[in-house]
mmCIF file with all atom_site columns, C-alpha atoms in Angstrom:
data_model
loop_
_atom_site.group_PDB
_atom_site.id
_atom_site.type_symbol
_atom_site.label_atom_id
_atom_site.label_alt_id
_atom_site.label_comp_id
_atom_site.label_asym_id
_atom_site.label_entity_id
_atom_site.label_seq_id
_atom_site.pdbx_PDB_ins_code
_atom_site.Cartn_x
_atom_site.Cartn_y
_atom_site.Cartn_z
_atom_site.occupancy
_atom_site.B_iso_or_equiv
_atom_site.pdbx_formal_charge
_atom_site.auth_seq_id
_atom_site.auth_comp_id
_atom_site.auth_asym_id
_atom_site.auth_atom_id
_atom_site.pdbx_PDB_model_num
ATOM 1   C CA . ASN G 1 1   ? 53.810 -109.531 -63.768 1.00 58.00 ? 1   ASN G CA 1
ATOM 2   C CA . ARG G 1 2   ? 54.207 -112.804 -61.908 1.00 61.00 ? 2   ARG G CA 1
ATOM 3   C CA . ASN G 1 3   ? 55.736 -113.854 -59.078 1.00 62.00 ? 3   ASN G CA 1
ATOM 4   C CA . ALA G 1 4   ? 58.267 -116.497 -57.865 1.00 64.00 ? 4   ALA G CA 1
ATOM 5   C CA . LYS G 1 5   ? 55.194 -119.257 -58.160 1.00 64.00 ? 5   LYS G CA 1
ATOM 6   C CA . GLY G 1 6   ? 54.051 -118.370 -61.064 1.00 66.00 ? 6   GLY G CA 1
ATOM 7   C CA . ARG G 1 7   ? 50.988 -116.423 -59.540 1.00 67.00 ? 7   ARG G CA 1
ATOM 8   C CA . LYS G 1 8   ? 49.978 -113.020 -60.627 1.00 64.00 ? 8   LYS G CA 1
ATOM 9   C CA . LYS G 1 9   ? 51.097 -110.329 -58.422 1.00 59.00 ? 9   LYS G CA 1
ATOM 10  C CA . SER G 1 10  ? 48.395 -107.976 -57.194 1.00 60.00 ? 10  SER G CA 1
ATOM 11  C CA . ALA G 1 11  ? 48.542 -104.865 -57.244 1.00 58.00 ? 11  ALA G CA 1
ATOM 12  C CA . PRO G 1 12  ? 48.770 -102.787 -53.576 1.00 55.00 ? 12  PRO G CA 1
ATOM 13  C CA . LYS G 1 13  ? 45.465 -100.884 -52.682 1.00 56.00 ? 13  LYS G CA 1
ATOM 14  C CA . ARG G 1 14  ? 46.831 -97.186  -52.685 1.00 57.00 ? 14  ARG G CA 1
ATOM 15  C CA . GLY G 1 15  ? 43.424 -95.804  -51.841 1.00 54.00 ? 15  GLY G CA 1
ATOM 16  C CA . MET G 1 16  ? 43.171 -97.604  -48.132 1.00 51.00 ? 16  MET G CA 1
ATOM 17  C CA . THR G 1 17  ? 47.011 -97.591  -47.830 1.00 53.00 ? 17  THR G CA 1
ATOM 18  C CA . ASN G 1 18  ? 47.264 -93.732  -48.041 1.00 54.00 ? 18  ASN G CA 1
ATOM 19  C CA . TRP G 1 19  ? 43.890 -93.189  -45.761 1.00 48.00 ? 19  TRP G CA 1
ATOM 20  C CA . LEU G 1 20  ? 45.566 -95.189  -43.532 1.00 47.00 ? 20  LEU G CA 1
ATOM 21  C CA . TYR G 1 21  ? 48.570 -93.185  -43.598 1.00 52.00 ? 21  TYR G CA 1
ATOM 22  C CA . LEU G 1 22  ? 46.857 -90.198  -43.519 1.00 50.00 ? 22  LEU G CA 1
ATOM 23  C CA . VAL G 1 23  ? 44.699 -91.178  -39.774 1.00 50.00 ? 23  VAL G CA 1
ATOM 24  C CA . GLY G 1 24  ? 47.915 -92.157  -38.726 1.00 52.00 ? 24  GLY G CA 1
ATOM 25  C CA . GLY G 1 25  ? 49.925 -89.541  -39.034 1.00 52.00 ? 25  GLY G CA 1
ATOM 26  C CA . ASP G 1 26  ? 47.233 -86.927  -37.930 1.00 52.00 ? 26  ASP G CA 1
ATOM 27  C CA . ALA G 1 27  ? 47.187 -89.329  -34.777 1.00 47.00 ? 27  ALA G CA 1
ATOM 28  C CA . VAL G 1 28  ? 50.948 -88.836  -34.302 1.00 45.00 ? 28  VAL G CA 1
ATOM 29  C CA . VAL G 1 29  ? 50.746 -85.380  -34.830 1.00 43.00 ? 29  VAL G CA 1
ATOM 30  C CA . LEU G 1 30  ? 47.655 -85.254  -31.931 1.00 43.00 ? 30  LEU G CA 1
ATOM 31  C CA . VAL G 1 31  ? 49.545 -87.170  -29.791 1.00 41.00 ? 31  VAL G CA 1
ATOM 32  C CA . ILE G 1 32  ? 52.711 -84.656  -30.123 1.00 42.00 ? 32  ILE G CA 1
ATOM 33  C CA . GLY G 1 33  ? 50.532 -81.625  -29.580 1.00 42.00 ? 33  GLY G CA 1
ATOM 34  C CA . LEU G 1 34  ? 48.934 -82.796  -26.619 1.00 37.00 ? 34  LEU G CA 1
ATOM 35  C CA . ALA G 1 35  ? 52.583 -83.711  -25.235 1.00 37.00 ? 35  ALA G CA 1
ATOM 36  C CA . VAL G 1 36  ? 53.602 -80.364  -25.930 1.00 35.00 ? 36  VAL G CA 1
ATOM 37  C CA . ILE G 1 37  ? 50.489 -78.672  -24.292 1.00 35.00 ? 37  ILE G CA 1
ATOM 38  C CA . LEU G 1 38  ? 50.573 -81.104  -20.716 1.00 34.00 ? 38  LEU G CA 1
ATOM 39  C CA . THR G 1 39  ? 54.874 -80.310  -20.847 1.00 33.00 ? 39  THR G CA 1
ATOM 40  C CA . ARG G 1 40  ? 54.308 -76.369  -20.741 1.00 37.00 ? 40  ARG G CA 1
ATOM 41  C CA . GLN G 1 41  ? 51.554 -76.394  -17.863 1.00 40.00 ? 41  GLN G CA 1
ATOM 42  C CA . SER G 1 42  ? 55.231 -75.273  -15.800 1.00 41.00 ? 42  SER G CA 1
ATOM 43  C CA . GLY G 1 43  ? 56.711 -71.879  -16.270 1.00 44.00 ? 43  GLY G CA 1
ATOM 44  C CA . PRO G 1 44  ? 59.846 -70.711  -14.725 1.00 43.00 ? 44  PRO G CA 1
ATOM 45  C CA . ALA G 1 45  ? 60.484 -71.273  -11.397 1.00 45.00 ? 45  ALA G CA 1
ATOM 46  C CA . VAL G 1 46  ? 60.727 -68.263  -9.031  1.00 48.00 ? 46  VAL G CA 1
ATOM 47  C CA . THR G 1 47  ? 62.188 -67.988  -5.660  1.00 44.00 ? 47  THR G CA 1
ATOM 48  C CA . SER G 1 48  ? 59.898 -68.098  -2.780  1.00 43.00 ? 48  SER G CA 1
ATOM 49  C CA . PRO G 1 49  ? 59.858 -65.183  -0.650  1.00 43.00 ? 49  PRO G CA 1
ATOM 50  C CA . THR G 1 50  ? 62.125 -66.885  2.177   1.00 41.00 ? 50  THR G CA 1
ATOM 51  C CA . GLY G 1 51  ? 64.571 -67.676  -0.448  1.00 45.00 ? 51  GLY G CA 1
ATOM 52  C CA . SER G 1 52  ? 64.710 -70.741  0.391   1.00 42.00 ? 52  SER G CA 1
ATOM 53  C CA . SER G 1 53  ? 62.945 -72.950  -2.092  1.00 53.00 ? 53  SER G CA 1
ATOM 54  C CA . GLN G 1 54  ? 61.713 -72.671  -6.074  1.00 65.00 ? 54  GLN G CA 1
ATOM 55  C CA . VAL G 1 55  ? 58.111 -72.354  -7.162  1.00 74.00 ? 55  VAL G CA 1
ATOM 56  C CA . SER G 1 56  ? 57.214 -73.315  -10.516 1.00 84.00 ? 56  SER G CA 1
ATOM 57  C CA . PHE G 1 57  ? 54.467 -71.609  -11.901 1.00 90.00 ? 57  PHE G CA 1
ATOM 58  C CA . PRO G 1 58  ? 51.808 -73.038  -14.729 1.00 90.00 ? 58  PRO G CA 1
ATOM 59  C CA . GLY G 1 59  ? 51.437 -71.338  -17.552 1.00 91.00 ? 59  GLY G CA 1
ATOM 60  C CA . TRP G 1 60  ? 48.065 -69.619  -17.310 1.00 90.00 ? 60  TRP G CA 1
ATOM 61  C CA . LEU G 1 61  ? 50.044 -68.102  -14.343 1.00 92.00 ? 61  LEU G CA 1
ATOM 62  C CA . THR G 1 62  ? 53.178 -66.942  -16.113 1.00 91.00 ? 62  THR G CA 1
ATOM 63  C CA . ALA G 1 63  ? 51.464 -65.374  -18.621 1.00 91.00 ? 63  ALA G CA 1
ATOM 64  C CA . LEU G 1 64  ? 49.702 -62.944  -16.552 1.00 91.00 ? 64  LEU G CA 1
ATOM 65  C CA . ASN G 1 65  ? 50.651 -58.934  -16.781 1.00 92.00 ? 65  ASN G CA 1
ATOM 66  C CA . ARG G 1 66  ? 48.217 -57.243  -14.662 1.00 92.00 ? 66  ARG G CA 1
ATOM 67  C CA . LEU G 1 67  ? 45.001 -57.523  -12.270 1.00 93.00 ? 67  LEU G CA 1
ATOM 68  C CA . GLY G 1 68  ? 43.294 -54.680  -11.699 1.00 92.00 ? 68  GLY G CA 1
ATOM 69  C CA . GLY G 1 69  ? 45.956 -52.298  -9.848  1.00 93.00 ? 69  GLY G CA 1
ATOM 70  C CA . PHE G 1 70  ? 48.363 -54.957  -9.148  1.00 94.00 ? 70  PHE G CA 1
ATOM 71  C CA . THR G 1 71  ? 51.315 -56.001  -11.572 1.00 94.00 ? 71  THR G CA 1
ATOM 72  C CA . GLY G 1 72  ? 51.849 -59.817  -12.975 1.00 94.00 ? 72  GLY G CA 1
ATOM 73  C CA . ASN G 1 73  ? 54.496 -60.231  -10.925 1.00 95.00 ? 73  ASN G CA 1
ATOM 74  C CA . GLN G 1 74  ? 53.113 -59.022  -7.489  1.00 96.00 ? 74  GLN G CA 1
ATOM 75  C CA . VAL G 1 75  ? 50.052 -61.665  -8.450  1.00 96.00 ? 75  VAL G CA 1
ATOM 76  C CA . ARG G 1 76  ? 52.842 -64.212  -9.003  1.00 95.00 ? 76  ARG G CA 1
ATOM 77  C CA . GLU G 1 77  ? 54.519 -62.757  -5.259  1.00 96.00 ? 77  GLU G CA 1
ATOM 78  C CA . ALA G 1 78  ? 51.213 -63.727  -3.712  1.00 96.00 ? 78  ALA G CA 1
ATOM 79  C CA . TYR G 1 79  ? 50.837 -67.072  -5.120  1.00 95.00 ? 79  TYR G CA 1
ATOM 80  C CA . ALA G 1 80  ? 54.640 -68.049  -4.040  1.00 95.00 ? 80  ALA G CA 1
ATOM 81  C CA . TYR G 1 81  ? 53.792 -66.515  -0.692  1.00 96.00 ? 81  TYR G CA 1
ATOM 82  C CA . ALA G 1 82  ? 50.565 -68.397  -0.044  1.00 93.00 ? 82  ALA G CA 1
ATOM 83  C CA . GLU G 1 83  ? 52.329 -71.294  -1.490  1.00 92.00 ? 83  GLU G CA 1
ATOM 84  C CA . THR G 1 84  ? 55.676 -71.146  1.521   1.00 91.00 ? 84  THR G CA 1
ATOM 85  C CA . ALA G 1 85  ? 53.869 -69.743  4.091   1.00 94.00 ? 85  ALA G CA 1
ATOM 86  C CA . GLN G 1 86  ? 50.717 -71.973  4.236   1.00 90.00 ? 86  GLN G CA 1
ATOM 87  C CA . ASP G 1 87  ? 50.501 -71.919  7.646   1.00 93.00 ? 87  ASP G CA 1
ATOM 88  C CA . ASN G 1 88  ? 50.321 -67.948  7.828   1.00 95.00 ? 88  ASN G CA 1
ATOM 89  C CA . MET G 1 89  ? 47.637 -68.167  5.136   1.00 93.00 ? 89  MET G CA 1
ATOM 90  C CA . ARG G 1 90  ? 45.472 -71.251  6.584   1.00 92.00 ? 90  ARG G CA 1
ATOM 91  C CA . TYR G 1 91  ? 44.954 -68.600  9.082   1.00 93.00 ? 91  TYR G CA 1
ATOM 92  C CA . ILE G 1 92  ? 43.802 -65.774  7.410   1.00 93.00 ? 92  ILE G CA 1
ATOM 93  C CA . PRO G 1 93  ? 40.282 -65.987  6.006   1.00 88.00 ? 93  PRO G CA 1
ATOM 94  C CA . CYS G 1 94  ? 39.219 -64.703  2.396   1.00 85.00 ? 94  CYS G CA 1
ATOM 95  C CA . TYR G 1 95  ? 36.062 -62.618  2.338   1.00 82.00 ? 95  TYR G CA 1
ATOM 96  C CA . CYS G 1 96  ? 35.546 -62.470  -1.777  1.00 80.00 ? 96  CYS G CA 1
ATOM 97  C CA . GLY G 1 97  ? 32.761 -64.783  -1.779  1.00 73.00 ? 97  GLY G CA 1
ATOM 98  C CA . CYS G 1 98  ? 35.010 -67.637  -2.956  1.00 71.00 ? 98  CYS G CA 1
ATOM 99  C CA . GLY G 1 99  ? 33.995 -69.998  0.241   1.00 61.00 ? 99  GLY G CA 1
ATOM 100 C CA . ASP G 1 100 ? 30.863 -71.289  -2.044  1.00 62.00 ? 100 ASP G CA 1
ATOM 101 C CA . ALA G 1 101 ? 30.541 -74.319  -4.169  1.00 59.00 ? 101 ALA G CA 1
ATOM 102 C CA . ALA G 1 102 ? 31.590 -72.536  -6.992  1.00 60.00 ? 102 ALA G CA 1
ATOM 103 C CA . HIS G 1 103 ? 35.084 -72.044  -6.361  1.00 55.00 ? 103 HIS G CA 1
ATOM 104 C CA . GLY G 1 104 ? 35.118 -75.401  -3.831  1.00 59.00 ? 104 GLY G CA 1
ATOM 105 C CA . TYR G 1 105 ? 34.616 -74.104  -0.307  1.00 63.00 ? 105 TYR G CA 1
ATOM 106 C CA . HIS G 1 106 ? 37.825 -72.246  0.144   1.00 64.00 ? 106 HIS G CA 1
ATOM 107 C CA . ARG G 1 107 ? 38.221 -72.379  4.000   1.00 76.00 ? 107 ARG G CA 1
ATOM 108 C CA . SER G 1 108 ? 40.684 -70.129  3.762   1.00 87.00 ? 108 SER G CA 1
ATOM 109 C CA . SER G 1 109 ? 42.719 -67.507  1.791   1.00 88.00 ? 109 SER G CA 1
ATOM 110 C CA . PHE G 1 110 ? 45.838 -70.567  1.180   1.00 91.00 ? 110 PHE G CA 1
ATOM 111 C CA . ASN G 1 111 ? 42.720 -71.919  -0.810  1.00 89.00 ? 111 ASN G CA 1
ATOM 112 C CA . CYS G 1 112 ? 42.217 -69.097  -3.212  1.00 89.00 ? 112 CYS G CA 1
ATOM 113 C CA . PHE G 1 113 ? 45.988 -69.554  -4.683  1.00 92.00 ? 113 PHE G CA 1
ATOM 114 C CA . VAL G 1 114 ? 47.000 -73.635  -3.945  1.00 91.00 ? 114 VAL G CA 1
ATOM 115 C CA . LYS G 1 115 ? 44.164 -76.476  -4.534  1.00 88.00 ? 115 LYS G CA 1
ATOM 116 C CA . SER G 1 116 ? 46.306 -79.086  -2.759  1.00 86.00 ? 116 SER G CA 1
ATOM 117 C CA . LYS G 1 117 ? 49.926 -80.977  -3.204  1.00 86.00 ? 117 LYS G CA 1
ATOM 118 C CA . SER G 1 118 ? 51.323 -83.769  -4.406  1.00 88.00 ? 118 SER G CA 1
ATOM 119 C CA . GLU G 1 119 ? 52.229 -86.449  -1.928  1.00 90.00 ? 119 GLU G CA 1
ATOM 120 C CA . ASP G 1 120 ? 55.767 -85.090  -2.835  1.00 87.00 ? 120 ASP G CA 1
ATOM 121 C CA . GLY G 1 121 ? 54.822 -81.155  -1.653  1.00 84.00 ? 121 GLY G CA 1
ATOM 122 C CA . VAL G 1 122 ? 54.283 -79.983  -5.472  1.00 87.00 ? 122 VAL G CA 1
ATOM 123 C CA . PRO G 1 123 ? 51.462 -77.253  -5.534  1.00 89.00 ? 123 PRO G CA 1
ATOM 124 C CA . LEU G 1 124 ? 48.365 -77.642  -7.448  1.00 88.00 ? 124 LEU G CA 1
ATOM 125 C CA . PHE G 1 125 ? 47.828 -74.167  -7.986  1.00 92.00 ? 125 PHE G CA 1
ATOM 126 C CA . GLU G 1 126 ? 44.310 -72.639  -7.812  1.00 89.00 ? 126 GLU G CA 1
ATOM 127 C CA . GLN G 1 127 ? 43.391 -70.062  -10.496 1.00 90.00 ? 127 GLN G CA 1
ATOM 128 C CA . HIS G 1 128 ? 40.898 -68.289  -8.738  1.00 88.00 ? 128 HIS G CA 1
ATOM 129 C CA . GLY G 1 129 ? 43.892 -65.611  -6.838  1.00 90.00 ? 129 GLY G CA 1
ATOM 130 C CA . SER G 1 130 ? 44.800 -64.987  -10.072 1.00 93.00 ? 130 SER G CA 1
ATOM 131 C CA . GLN G 1 131 ? 41.460 -63.014  -11.313 1.00 91.00 ? 131 GLN G CA 1
ATOM 132 C CA . CYS G 1 132 ? 40.964 -61.826  -7.697  1.00 89.00 ? 132 CYS G CA 1
ATOM 133 C CA . GLU G 1 133 ? 42.127 -58.644  -6.645  1.00 94.00 ? 133 GLU G CA 1
ATOM 134 C CA . MET G 1 134 ? 40.814 -59.252  -2.944  1.00 92.00 ? 134 MET G CA 1
ATOM 135 C CA . CYS G 1 135 ? 42.522 -62.544  -2.489  1.00 91.00 ? 135 CYS G CA 1
ATOM 136 C CA . VAL G 1 136 ? 45.755 -60.985  -3.847  1.00 95.00 ? 136 VAL G CA 1
ATOM 137 C CA . ASP G 1 137 ? 45.273 -57.974  -1.642  1.00 95.00 ? 137 ASP G CA 1
ATOM 138 C CA . ILE G 1 138 ? 44.718 -60.110  1.357   1.00 94.00 ? 138 ILE G CA 1
ATOM 139 C CA . ALA G 1 139 ? 48.208 -62.200  0.768   1.00 96.00 ? 139 ALA G CA 1
ATOM 140 C CA . LEU G 1 140 ? 50.057 -59.298  -0.243  1.00 97.00 ? 140 LEU G CA 1
ATOM 141 C CA . THR G 1 141 ? 49.143 -57.296  3.259   1.00 96.00 ? 141 THR G CA 1
ATOM 142 C CA . THR G 1 142 ? 49.334 -60.704  5.378   1.00 96.00 ? 142 THR G CA 1
ATOM 143 C CA . LYS G 1 143 ? 53.309 -60.705  4.106   1.00 97.00 ? 143 LYS G CA 1
ATOM 144 C CA . LYS G 1 144 ? 54.294 -57.311  4.327   1.00 97.00 ? 144 LYS G CA 1
ATOM 145 C CA . MET G 1 145 ? 52.670 -57.197  7.810   1.00 97.00 ? 145 MET G CA 1
ATOM 146 C CA . LEU G 1 146 ? 53.991 -60.102  8.993   1.00 97.00 ? 146 LEU G CA 1
ATOM 147 C CA . ALA G 1 147 ? 57.671 -58.900  7.559   1.00 97.00 ? 147 ALA G CA 1
ATOM 148 C CA . ASP G 1 148 ? 56.940 -55.745  9.503   1.00 97.00 ? 148 ASP G CA 1
ATOM 149 C CA . GLY G 1 149 ? 57.142 -57.161  12.662  1.00 97.00 ? 149 GLY G CA 1
ATOM 150 C CA . LYS G 1 150 ? 53.151 -57.880  13.255  1.00 97.00 ? 150 LYS G CA 1
ATOM 151 C CA . SER G 1 151 ? 51.876 -61.121  14.827  1.00 97.00 ? 151 SER G CA 1
ATOM 152 C CA . LEU G 1 152 ? 49.722 -63.178  13.214  1.00 96.00 ? 152 LEU G CA 1
ATOM 153 C CA . LYS G 1 153 ? 46.920 -62.577  15.192  1.00 97.00 ? 153 LYS G CA 1
ATOM 154 C CA . GLN G 1 154 ? 47.101 -58.757  14.555  1.00 97.00 ? 154 GLN G CA 1
ATOM 155 C CA . VAL G 1 155 ? 47.342 -59.569  10.625  1.00 96.00 ? 155 VAL G CA 1
ATOM 156 C CA . ARG G 1 156 ? 44.000 -61.458  10.943  1.00 95.00 ? 156 ARG G CA 1
ATOM 157 C CA . ALA G 1 157 ? 42.633 -58.675  12.697  1.00 96.00 ? 157 ALA G CA 1
ATOM 158 C CA . ALA G 1 158 ? 43.171 -55.893  9.958   1.00 96.00 ? 158 ALA G CA 1
ATOM 159 C CA . VAL G 1 159 ? 42.284 -58.636  7.265   1.00 94.00 ? 159 VAL G CA 1
ATOM 160 C CA . ASP G 1 160 ? 38.813 -58.949  9.432   1.00 93.00 ? 160 ASP G CA 1
ATOM 161 C CA . GLN G 1 161 ? 38.124 -54.865  9.976   1.00 94.00 ? 161 GLN G CA 1
ATOM 162 C CA . LYS G 1 162 ? 39.271 -54.014  6.513   1.00 92.00 ? 162 LYS G CA 1
ATOM 163 C CA . TYR G 1 163 ? 37.138 -56.566  4.666   1.00 88.00 ? 163 TYR G CA 1
ATOM 164 C CA . SER G 1 164 ? 34.950 -58.008  6.759   1.00 85.00 ? 164 SER G CA 1
ATOM 165 C CA . ALA G 1 165 ? 31.868 -56.237  5.717   1.00 81.00 ? 165 ALA G CA 1
ATOM 166 C CA . LEU G 1 166 ? 32.771 -56.708  1.996   1.00 76.00 ? 166 LEU G CA 1
ATOM 167 C CA . GLY G 1 167 ? 32.220 -60.661  1.888   1.00 62.00 ? 167 GLY G CA 1
#
């Protein structure tokens, strides 16, 4: 076996070539897997409580079926309300104890559901609200009382009365 110049052809180093294909193939699978995981962070869009916009929930929230006495839909309703009615929720305190360092020093009930918003207004949801019945109850109580015509001051007084002794 000689090439055109009359030199002996060298045999390919199959062990090294196979190893490169194996490592390269694993890297491609890893990159594709990460891409799939990262793109699945957003769940289906849900209409906001005001009906004016769509709220897209992360996968961990769309997968939630129950939180104590609340259904998954009620928990998502609390998230959608907190996200779209942030001025109301920022006025309502939380009494569950989430104002500590472990929870990022939540300053209001709004922070139990939304960590922050991007420059274009897309919310980064806080997982705490999906794990706390008190937070969900406060959000849904706020929504219902305001819908029933109560003032924000009346809602705050009711929440204070119900929960201030607990937290």
